[in-house]
């Protein structure tokens, strides 16, 4: 009996310790949404020749203005995020990071105030090593000071990159230390990591640990404005779904990188695929595009309430691929209210629309449509498909490289 009590005490102590170690900052209960400058604006620092597109306070002020005025904030995109290349080449006389004085003459504190006045939040970028990926000062050896600086400026999110970390031990230690440092500031700051991506070539990431420190984390290469990039992210995710899907949930998300919809590289069907699949994957939704010049179609897709509701579903479960059959992939994501989001992706890059027929018993381990269900099409256009019984099949027509996104609700 005493031995059993001892074991119980140990188990209890271990449970308390595990709970204490979890990243419990109360943030990112659903995948964060916003705008991030990197994919579209990269490291453009020459404001003399290109004032409209260089990484400067003007870019973020203009983006915040548009986000508040044109429905982006109201659709849920709340973070305006600065990526690499915002800094001056050196720290200031107190060893603090400082913004480039020419490109950010008012400073980050003022920019944060402005962004907050629009009902939005500000994100910033730093790196675990001694230099960022683009060669600006990194946070190595300055984790506490940098966290305090960001908090004192009123920053709401930190994207923490993993270039130039020195070693795998220093990489892991740096990601942990910055997480603790951010929490110590007392300010709510979403912590966006790339820890598993930089670890992976050498070591299997320990996702249980990563989730204890980060609100979301990149696993794979940077997204580009191209179909081959979107395809490679989806293929990688399907290949690794056994290890990454179960770990995602409120407070911690796999991050397949930015939405590039509204730029130059994706066709309409490919843009639909990115939006649908980022919703299935419970991905953080950070657009990297120019919201000042965006087509009405891209705006409609990015602001689509029904697809955003799937992305933001409160159950917080990431979706997964159920089957791959010739040119088609069938994915599902369990949603609250006994519902499932279902995506049918046609990856054939030749010919025209193709039909995919599947039994509804495939979905939700046979439970999604038991004994019957209603089926609503969300993308590429909203359409009510009516009620189906458990033994029915669905036949879905999908354009090349496109996706049909459905919501299936058990009745
Ligand atoms: C890395 C990251 C990108 C971006 C750049 C900036 O490549 O993965 O998302 O932040 O650095 O230099």
PDB file of C-alpha atoms and ligand atoms in Angstrom, residues 38 83-84 125 133-134 159 161 163 194 197-198 218 222 257-258, ligand 1:
ATOM      1  CA  UNK A  38       8.808  38.834 -45.422  1.00  0.00           C
ATOM      2  CA  UNK A  83      10.229  40.480 -40.154  1.00  0.00           C
ATOM      3  CA  UNK A  84      14.010  40.681 -40.637  1.00  0.00           C
ATOM      4  CA  UNK A 125      11.457  39.737 -35.393  1.00  0.00           C
ATOM      5  CA  UNK A 133      19.450  35.432 -41.274  1.00  0.00           C
ATOM      6  CA  UNK A 134      19.999  38.698 -43.155  1.00  0.00           C
ATOM      7  CA  UNK A 159       9.024  35.825 -34.528  1.00  0.00           C
ATOM      8  CA  UNK A 161      14.435  32.930 -36.178  1.00  0.00           C
ATOM      9  CA  UNK A 163      20.029  31.354 -38.076  1.00  0.00           C
ATOM     10  CA  UNK A 194      11.471  28.081 -36.097  1.00  0.00           C
ATOM     11  CA  UNK A 197      13.005  23.585 -38.795  1.00  0.00           C
ATOM     12  CA  UNK A 198      16.593  24.394 -37.821  1.00  0.00           C
ATOM     13  CA  UNK A 218       7.914  26.338 -38.447  1.00  0.00           C
ATOM     14  CA  UNK A 222      10.306  29.207 -46.363  1.00  0.00           C
ATOM     15  CA  UNK A 257       4.474  29.602 -43.223  1.00  0.00           C
ATOM     16  CA  UNK A 258       2.788  32.627 -44.814  1.00  0.00           C
TER      17      UNK A 258
HETATM   18  C1  LIG B   1      14.469  32.856 -42.544  1.00  0.00           C
HETATM   19  C2  LIG B   1      13.024  32.631 -42.151  1.00  0.00           C
HETATM   20  C3  LIG B   1      12.131  33.511 -43.001  1.00  0.00           C
HETATM   21  C4  LIG B   1      12.516  34.974 -42.839  1.00  0.00           C
HETATM   22  C5  LIG B   1      13.994  35.153 -43.171  1.00  0.00           C
HETATM   23  C6  LIG B   1      14.484  36.536 -42.832  1.00  0.00           C
HETATM   24  O1  LIG B   1      14.722  32.391 -43.841  1.00  0.00           O
HETATM   25  O2  LIG B   1      12.674  31.277 -42.277  1.00  0.00           O
HETATM   26  O3  LIG B   1      10.769  33.318 -42.649  1.00  0.00           O
HETATM   27  O4  LIG B   1      12.248  35.389 -41.527  1.00  0.00           O
HETATM   28  O5  LIG B   1      14.807  34.228 -42.451  1.00  0.00           O
HETATM   29  O6  LIG B   1      15.830  36.715 -43.065  1.00  0.00           O
END
